[in-house]
XYZ file of C-alpha atoms in Angstrom:
573
model
C 129.440 104.311 -22.637
C 131.184 101.207 -21.179
C 132.097 102.869 -18.340
C 128.948 104.696 -17.373
C 127.265 100.800 -17.532
C 130.210 99.489 -15.090
C 129.940 102.741 -12.722
C 126.052 101.972 -12.699
C 126.630 98.310 -11.596
C 129.605 99.226 -9.413
C 126.916 101.624 -7.308
C 124.487 99.114 -6.955
C 127.055 96.922 -4.764
C 129.395 100.331 -3.374
C 125.935 102.239 -1.840
C 124.486 99.500 0.206
C 128.239 98.700 1.577
C 128.644 102.094 2.506
C 125.539 102.848 3.915
C 125.679 99.584 5.717
C 129.319 100.069 7.327
C 128.753 104.072 7.766
C 126.002 102.982 9.758
C 127.850 100.676 11.993
C 130.629 103.258 12.244
C 128.711 105.922 13.480
C 126.155 103.774 15.575
C 128.847 101.259 16.864
C 127.832 101.916 20.587
C 124.401 100.499 19.413
C 125.819 97.422 17.765
C 128.013 96.968 20.607
C 125.234 97.064 22.828
C 127.141 99.771 25.249
C 125.205 101.584 27.789
C 126.495 103.051 31.332
C 125.747 100.465 34.070
C 122.349 101.126 36.151
C 121.037 100.578 39.757
C 119.411 97.526 38.209
C 122.122 95.708 37.273
C 120.787 94.824 34.518
C 123.012 95.453 30.980
C 119.835 94.450 29.145
C 117.482 97.220 30.746
C 120.239 99.906 30.660
C 120.809 99.028 26.876
C 117.469 99.424 26.063
C 116.358 102.652 28.280
C 119.573 104.128 26.226
C 118.122 102.984 22.970
C 114.940 104.717 23.709
C 116.552 108.007 24.778
C 117.243 108.173 20.712
C 114.548 106.220 19.193
C 111.344 106.673 21.112
C 112.205 109.886 23.879
C 108.798 109.822 25.135
C 109.690 105.985 26.613
C 112.919 107.047 28.171
C 112.915 106.658 31.928
C 115.487 109.066 33.593
C 115.041 107.525 36.996
C 116.996 104.357 35.891
C 119.941 106.146 35.129
C 122.575 106.590 37.702
C 123.291 110.296 38.569
C 126.796 109.938 37.687
C 128.150 108.928 34.824
C 131.936 109.201 33.911
C 133.327 108.240 30.758
C 137.069 107.290 31.367
C 139.425 107.377 28.131
C 143.029 106.363 28.754
C 145.990 107.264 26.961
C 145.374 109.077 23.614
C 149.191 109.576 22.922
C 148.869 112.322 20.309
C 151.844 112.286 18.168
C 153.556 114.890 15.742
C 156.631 115.480 13.839
C 158.709 114.613 16.325
C 158.174 111.204 16.333
C 158.670 111.089 12.454
C 162.407 110.390 11.330
C 163.835 112.122 8.210
C 161.711 115.544 8.487
C 164.284 117.467 6.657
C 163.439 115.476 3.446
C 160.488 117.870 2.808
C 162.949 120.502 1.911
C 164.287 118.196 -0.634
C 168.151 118.845 0.537
C 169.707 116.766 -2.288
C 167.953 118.544 -5.024
C 169.152 121.876 -3.294
C 172.607 120.400 -3.239
C 172.500 119.535 -6.840
C 171.798 123.543 -7.909
C 174.544 124.307 -5.462
C 176.910 122.067 -6.980
C 175.850 122.293 -10.746
C 175.735 126.251 -10.719
C 178.607 126.757 -8.036
C 176.037 128.592 -5.857
C 178.146 127.564 -2.792
C 181.544 129.030 -4.048
C 183.570 125.740 -5.063
C 185.569 125.894 -7.263
C 185.361 122.611 -9.566
C 186.202 121.165 -13.024
C 183.437 120.642 -15.570
C 184.186 116.557 -14.471
C 183.505 117.256 -10.839
C 180.438 119.199 -11.432
C 178.841 116.508 -13.375
C 180.174 113.912 -11.317
C 178.842 115.858 -8.161
C 175.500 116.787 -10.063
C 174.708 113.495 -10.801
C 175.492 111.753 -7.563
C 172.802 114.217 -6.077
C 170.166 113.828 -8.696
C 170.187 110.462 -7.926
C 170.363 111.095 -4.101
C 167.150 113.524 -4.739
C 165.018 110.469 -6.787
C 165.928 107.725 -4.349
C 166.531 109.595 -0.971
C 164.635 112.561 -0.885
C 161.527 111.664 -2.753
C 160.782 108.480 -0.829
C 161.620 109.559 3.044
C 159.607 112.946 2.105
C 156.876 110.576 0.727
C 156.786 108.950 4.331
C 156.866 111.761 6.273
C 153.580 112.942 4.425
C 152.243 109.708 4.723
C 152.479 109.823 8.691
C 151.610 113.127 8.901
C 148.542 112.011 7.135
C 148.157 109.209 9.547
C 148.471 111.444 12.361
C 145.480 113.494 11.207
C 143.517 110.030 10.409
C 144.240 108.853 14.197
C 143.370 112.292 15.575
C 139.650 111.822 13.647
C 139.422 108.470 14.792
C 139.863 108.915 18.336
C 137.594 112.386 17.891
C 135.191 109.668 16.533
C 135.450 107.930 19.921
C 135.102 111.020 21.916
C 131.816 112.500 19.945
C 130.009 109.227 19.172
C 130.168 108.038 22.919
C 129.586 111.091 24.296
C 126.276 111.831 21.968
C 125.161 108.085 22.309
C 126.249 107.546 26.293
C 125.343 111.289 27.582
C 128.128 111.066 29.898
C 128.098 113.863 33.304
C 131.681 114.055 33.316
C 134.688 113.186 31.121
C 138.015 112.078 32.100
C 141.230 111.580 30.073
C 143.638 109.544 32.402
C 147.282 110.578 31.212
C 149.533 110.587 28.280
C 147.681 112.912 26.074
C 150.444 113.520 24.198
C 153.245 111.007 22.554
C 156.309 112.552 24.398
C 157.302 114.599 27.045
C 160.913 115.360 25.405
C 159.035 117.667 22.376
C 159.658 121.435 22.747
C 157.178 124.188 23.168
C 156.116 124.849 19.778
C 155.290 121.183 19.078
C 153.602 120.515 22.680
C 151.109 123.933 21.563
C 150.709 122.372 18.165
C 149.553 119.101 19.899
C 146.987 120.833 22.477
C 146.127 122.427 19.747
C 144.824 119.233 18.228
C 143.736 117.729 21.553
C 140.917 120.371 21.755
C 140.113 121.537 18.053
C 140.199 117.852 16.529
C 140.322 115.193 19.179
C 138.195 116.715 21.892
C 136.202 119.046 19.927
C 133.563 120.763 21.911
C 135.407 119.901 24.927
C 136.432 122.325 27.394
C 139.494 122.834 29.763
C 137.922 122.980 33.472
C 138.068 126.462 34.637
C 141.101 127.420 37.780
C 138.588 128.605 40.087
C 136.660 124.921 39.781
C 139.865 122.984 40.179
C 140.378 122.959 44.344
C 142.933 122.577 46.718
C 142.117 120.704 49.507
C 140.585 122.450 52.624
C 139.305 122.129 56.219
C 136.828 124.422 55.175
C 136.202 123.647 51.450
C 133.752 125.774 50.727
C 133.523 124.599 46.771
C 130.938 121.803 46.769
C 128.972 121.167 43.843
C 125.609 119.534 43.582
C 125.424 116.751 41.134
C 123.352 117.614 38.287
C 124.000 121.353 38.738
C 125.988 123.014 35.611
C 125.231 119.753 33.900
C 125.796 120.976 30.751
C 129.140 122.620 31.666
C 130.300 119.293 33.072
C 129.735 117.607 29.969
C 132.025 119.591 28.402
C 134.606 119.904 30.892
C 137.692 117.417 30.519
C 139.100 116.048 33.526
C 142.893 115.546 32.290
C 145.284 113.567 34.208
C 148.902 114.340 33.988
C 151.151 111.174 32.523
C 154.600 110.645 32.096
C 154.543 111.456 28.141
C 152.926 114.945 29.318
C 155.312 115.876 32.096
C 157.905 113.100 32.799
C 158.932 110.388 35.263
C 160.437 111.300 38.645
C 163.905 111.787 37.071
C 162.836 114.088 33.986
C 159.806 116.011 35.367
C 160.735 119.694 35.263
C 158.729 122.979 36.430
C 158.732 124.025 32.807
C 156.751 120.818 32.008
C 154.239 121.186 34.502
C 153.835 124.659 33.623
C 152.761 124.424 30.265
C 150.678 121.141 31.064
C 148.517 122.835 33.570
C 148.240 126.119 30.606
C 147.017 123.999 27.967
C 145.116 121.197 29.923
C 144.613 121.997 33.796
C 146.459 121.259 37.078
C 148.216 118.119 37.754
C 146.761 117.738 41.398
C 143.508 119.132 42.649
C 139.866 117.634 44.191
C 136.091 118.136 43.032
C 133.427 117.098 45.528
C 130.013 116.552 44.546
C 126.614 116.186 46.824
C 123.375 114.450 45.828
C 120.240 116.274 46.057
C 117.606 114.791 48.460
C 114.068 113.994 47.610
C 111.974 116.632 47.768
C 114.294 118.895 48.477
C 116.010 122.451 46.691
C 119.019 121.872 44.942
C 120.511 124.836 46.816
C 119.495 123.202 50.236
C 121.244 120.197 49.710
C 124.126 121.335 52.168
C 121.836 122.042 55.130
C 119.745 119.125 55.054
C 122.528 116.990 57.195
C 121.857 119.496 60.123
C 118.366 118.366 60.323
C 118.698 114.725 58.864
C 120.735 112.403 61.207
C 122.261 110.938 58.052
C 125.119 112.217 56.153
C 124.474 113.967 52.915
C 125.812 111.395 50.018
C 128.967 112.945 48.383
C 131.785 112.007 46.072
C 135.362 113.054 46.077
C 136.947 113.255 43.093
C 140.921 113.411 43.591
C 143.258 114.163 40.396
C 146.485 112.829 41.257
C 149.860 113.412 39.682
C 151.829 110.303 40.770
C 154.615 110.605 38.691
C 157.319 111.508 41.271
C 156.139 110.035 44.414
C 158.953 107.528 43.855
C 162.449 108.526 44.168
C 165.022 109.455 43.241
C 164.161 112.443 41.608
C 165.928 115.358 39.843
C 163.580 118.003 41.438
C 162.962 117.293 45.200
C 160.810 120.768 45.326
C 158.172 119.438 42.906
C 158.249 115.996 44.461
C 157.399 117.769 48.109
C 154.810 119.950 46.170
C 152.760 116.236 45.448
C 153.493 114.964 49.066
C 152.077 117.756 50.520
C 149.037 117.830 48.146
C 148.650 114.070 49.256
C 149.115 114.851 52.594
C 146.664 117.697 52.449
C 144.243 115.471 51.245
C 144.385 112.762 53.811
C 144.091 115.664 56.454
C 141.036 116.974 54.885
C 139.407 113.353 54.451
C 136.330 112.862 56.743
C 136.057 110.377 59.244
C 136.856 106.616 57.849
C 133.661 105.576 58.936
C 131.384 108.419 57.516
C 128.639 107.094 55.289
C 127.093 107.911 51.835
C 130.972 108.874 50.923
C 132.503 108.072 47.954
C 136.078 108.613 47.059
C 137.211 108.640 43.711
C 140.869 108.934 42.618
C 142.161 109.402 38.966
C 145.870 109.262 38.459
C 148.465 107.795 35.668
C 150.566 105.150 36.808
C 149.017 102.024 38.742
C 149.624 100.821 41.980
C 152.274 98.226 42.588
C 151.118 94.413 41.952
C 153.299 91.426 41.260
C 154.150 89.888 37.837
C 151.416 88.005 35.988
C 148.449 89.946 37.670
C 148.818 92.769 34.828
C 150.169 92.509 31.409
C 152.984 95.091 32.844
C 154.521 93.581 35.841
C 156.722 95.704 38.116
C 159.719 97.451 36.607
C 161.749 100.314 37.601
C 164.563 102.298 35.360
C 166.754 105.108 36.359
C 168.902 107.782 34.620
C 172.840 107.128 34.633
C 174.849 110.059 35.135
C 171.755 112.887 34.618
C 168.894 114.279 36.416
C 170.296 113.346 39.497
C 169.972 109.850 38.428
C 166.487 109.744 38.811
C 163.351 107.454 37.887
C 163.650 107.621 34.029
C 160.776 104.817 33.174
C 158.353 102.276 35.753
C 155.191 100.349 35.237
C 153.734 100.494 38.680
C 154.383 102.793 41.842
C 156.624 101.042 44.242
C 155.203 98.858 47.122
C 155.757 101.992 49.908
C 153.813 104.608 47.764
C 151.159 102.022 46.599
C 150.840 101.616 50.195
C 150.358 104.877 51.290
C 147.241 105.308 48.672
C 145.882 103.085 50.280
C 146.124 103.633 53.897
C 146.475 107.498 53.462
C 143.504 108.508 51.168
C 141.611 105.311 51.852
C 142.462 105.143 55.363
C 142.907 101.284 55.242
C 144.657 98.971 57.837
C 145.642 95.308 58.712
C 144.713 96.333 62.139
C 140.683 95.602 63.088
C 141.686 98.272 65.908
C 141.703 101.261 63.569
C 139.233 103.848 62.731
C 136.113 102.052 61.133
C 137.625 98.691 62.265
C 140.306 99.473 59.458
C 137.889 98.657 56.921
C 138.633 102.169 55.237
C 136.672 104.255 52.669
C 134.565 103.272 50.087
C 135.696 103.973 46.627
C 137.814 102.773 43.269
C 140.804 104.445 41.677
C 141.318 104.570 38.000
C 144.676 104.860 36.427
C 146.209 104.463 32.834
C 149.709 104.181 31.435
C 149.245 100.016 31.296
C 147.797 99.891 27.452
C 146.347 96.757 27.557
C 143.938 97.840 30.744
C 143.614 95.421 33.807
C 140.919 95.252 36.725
C 142.421 94.379 40.229
C 141.991 93.966 43.675
C 144.027 95.384 46.452
C 143.736 93.625 49.828
C 144.973 92.814 53.391
C 143.962 90.381 55.828
C 143.727 91.377 59.217
C 143.479 87.914 60.780
C 147.167 87.288 59.919
C 150.174 88.650 62.726
C 151.376 91.905 62.203
C 154.534 90.802 60.454
C 152.947 88.373 57.934
C 150.755 91.004 56.841
C 151.241 92.728 53.808
C 149.050 94.319 50.551
C 148.518 91.891 47.894
C 146.881 92.325 44.537
C 144.770 89.749 42.643
C 142.497 90.156 39.450
C 139.097 91.376 40.545
C 137.402 88.358 38.550
C 139.449 86.087 41.126
C 138.968 87.713 44.275
C 135.261 89.195 43.795
C 133.956 87.630 46.500
C 136.529 89.656 48.956
C 135.040 92.947 48.578
C 133.820 94.221 51.407
C 134.256 90.901 53.253
C 134.643 91.583 57.032
C 138.389 91.308 58.194
C 139.915 92.083 54.638
C 139.997 95.196 53.544
C 140.257 96.146 50.156
C 139.920 98.772 47.178
C 139.699 97.946 43.715
C 141.673 99.572 40.952
C 140.584 99.734 37.113
C 143.523 100.541 34.515
C 141.526 101.474 31.754
C 142.822 100.199 28.235
C 143.870 102.651 25.984
C 141.471 104.294 23.535
C 144.477 104.130 20.808
C 143.675 102.120 17.993
C 146.124 99.149 18.431
C 144.136 98.789 21.476
C 140.663 98.250 19.931
C 139.767 102.193 20.750
C 138.061 101.680 24.360
C 136.507 103.188 27.033
C 135.489 102.945 30.432
C 132.044 103.536 31.458
C 131.853 103.924 35.339
C 128.541 104.070 36.571
C 127.889 105.917 40.387
C 124.495 105.698 42.028
C 123.345 106.089 45.560
C 121.430 103.126 47.480
C 119.104 105.035 49.908
C 118.583 101.793 52.066
C 121.994 101.013 52.637
C 122.673 104.871 52.759
C 125.727 104.188 50.406
C 127.334 104.689 47.442
C 127.298 101.286 44.774
C 129.377 101.442 41.559
C 129.605 99.167 38.465
C 132.465 99.708 35.411
C 132.131 98.446 32.035
C 133.916 98.821 28.649
C 133.039 99.772 25.335
C 135.241 98.983 22.254
C 134.943 100.841 18.595
C 137.840 98.353 16.909
C 140.767 99.311 15.359
C 141.992 102.508 13.475
C 141.509 99.981 10.260
C 137.788 100.096 10.545
C 137.630 104.021 10.761
C 140.272 104.150 7.249
C 138.276 101.495 5.259
C 134.840 102.994 5.962
C 135.784 106.433 5.097
C 137.644 104.870 2.013
C 134.707 103.392 0.970
C 132.708 106.193 1.044
C 135.067 108.165 -0.703
C 135.574 105.669 -3.342
C 131.291 105.213 -3.597
C 130.873 109.357 -3.649
C 133.454 109.195 -6.218
C 132.018 106.570 -8.428
C 128.448 108.621 -8.433
C 130.022 111.627 -9.287
C 131.412 109.802 -11.952
C 128.128 107.952 -12.947
C 126.348 111.340 -13.125
C 129.036 113.095 -15.332
C 129.447 110.139 -17.503
C 125.671 109.701 -17.472
C 125.273 113.574 -18.617
C 127.993 113.250 -21.435
C 126.316 110.040 -22.660
C 122.604 111.811 -22.869
C 124.364 115.295 -24.622
C 126.328 113.170 -27.008
C 123.090 110.898 -27.783
C 121.220 113.573 -28.536
C 123.699 115.435 -30.946
C 124.350 111.882 -32.565
C 120.209 111.492 -32.990
C 120.157 114.932 -34.933
C 123.495 114.257 -37.050
C 121.725 111.028 -38.468
C 118.174 112.226 -39.088
C 117.752 112.087 -43.416
C 117.254 115.615 -44.688
C 114.010 116.496 -46.297
C 114.182 116.427 -50.308
C 112.616 119.324 -51.661
C 110.548 118.417 -54.816
C 109.909 120.800 -57.672
C 107.612 120.814 -60.242
C 107.858 122.709 -63.675
C 104.402 123.411 -65.212
C 103.834 125.003 -68.550
C 101.400 127.977 -68.235
C 99.887 129.834 -71.486
C 99.486 133.409 -70.726
C 96.543 135.682 -72.184
C 98.799 135.560 -75.466
C 98.649 131.760 -75.867
C 102.657 131.864 -75.071
C 103.739 129.471 -72.566
C 106.047 129.989 -69.078
C 107.048 128.027 -66.491
C 106.388 128.159 -63.104
C 108.660 126.159 -60.176
C 105.892 125.156 -57.551
C 106.064 123.068 -54.532
C 103.188 120.742 -55.233
C 100.527 121.017 -58.306
C 99.205 124.540 -58.677
C 95.862 125.057 -59.549
C 94.732 126.140 -62.897
C 95.166 124.783 -66.329
C 98.119 122.472 -66.134
C 99.540 121.224 -69.529
C 102.996 119.263 -69.999
C 103.952 118.223 -66.244
C 107.550 116.833 -66.264
C 108.638 114.745 -63.722
C 110.895 116.405 -61.356
C 114.417 115.590 -61.588
């Protein structure tokens, strides 16, 4: 059969292409040389060690791996039906109207001509309006399903390949704060069951409030399997709204589905040759402080004014003040402060893709903040000087250099790597916080007299932004008795890659199934045709005259020639 031949040759092309592209898609971190940074500061060594973990486990060196590895994902923004126009077209309203007009089901009285005219109008609208719009709705719904699996593919593939100790999503988990409860719950189910399948919400008892006598410090490495599954979710503007439209109901539903908007986590690093449960006691006998990581999950959506709900803003500032008042001394060594929040700190235009921008409601929501790209100067200054203890005065505790740490944010989908700093040598009236691209002022990091802090805005994991993920490693330098960190990005590529590979795989499977069916049919038909073309065997009959005892002849039909006295043998007819 011609079709079978076509499919056979097509499979010669499709199978290797499918295997190649599918291998790339499901092993893309390996192809892109993705690996968590290591204390060696050698990307090649880190990648080779990661590769060994999967290919040659016996050669894998766990001692070269950072003890804290954070997989940071930004702004998945799960969309739903509320983002699709003409959703009512799926009910085919003009077709229903056609039956109403044709059969007068709505009780109206029309003559025959009017009924025909209305019915024709309805049926035309059905074909030219309902059908195209309904098809577009289903296309977008299908696209949402594909997008979920694309995002989920990023999470699961990186989670498997990189083996992170912790995972965070930096806000905008869903695509709109204006959706109703039913739609919010539906997107929440998609988030947990499809995108972050096998991931779990952090238990309430683990999400701790700041306290002078903090008793919920975890040991880094304990409950490793649980922490790998728990997702540290940050509240974004599309989750709960900006200061103007943030409400108690939106906060409550976010906390119910994704976790608290404000809390802290503390981890201490086990010391060599000490049992894990003894780590907290080592500091009593050792002059040096126990290495500790303090993670603050901060809702910064209503730190700026005006706000529609002053009570909610008071709660945010109370949490912020509690964080500051319960912090360790600024000059405490072996402490690393990690802030996870959504809206980036203030920067002048040109530093990142998004420049400073504020918009406000007009005549509603107490004229509160409707949209903002950055925190205000004052809110940013409060975070830098409050949480991190930095100061323009060298007379401040710790010489004003502040606590060692970093800020991870989302919101700006393009991503940005910046450095906030202040020059203590300038007169106080001229001092102000400035921000520059980190790559341009990297030499200022840690420089005496210039307190500074790095802020990384993680590029979005959405397909339009190449499916990016941030990889943050923290390790402890025992010689300096300080934490060190390094951050890199790892991207898959646009969502079209995911669609292309799976469509190609589907075509290959269908071609393979078609070929097997066609080959089977061809074999069956070939056997039948061979049987029908076989020539029938002729039966040869001989008539022989035999003489009986009385000398009379009698004819006998036999196959072949019989033994005996044969006479007058006739040719077979």
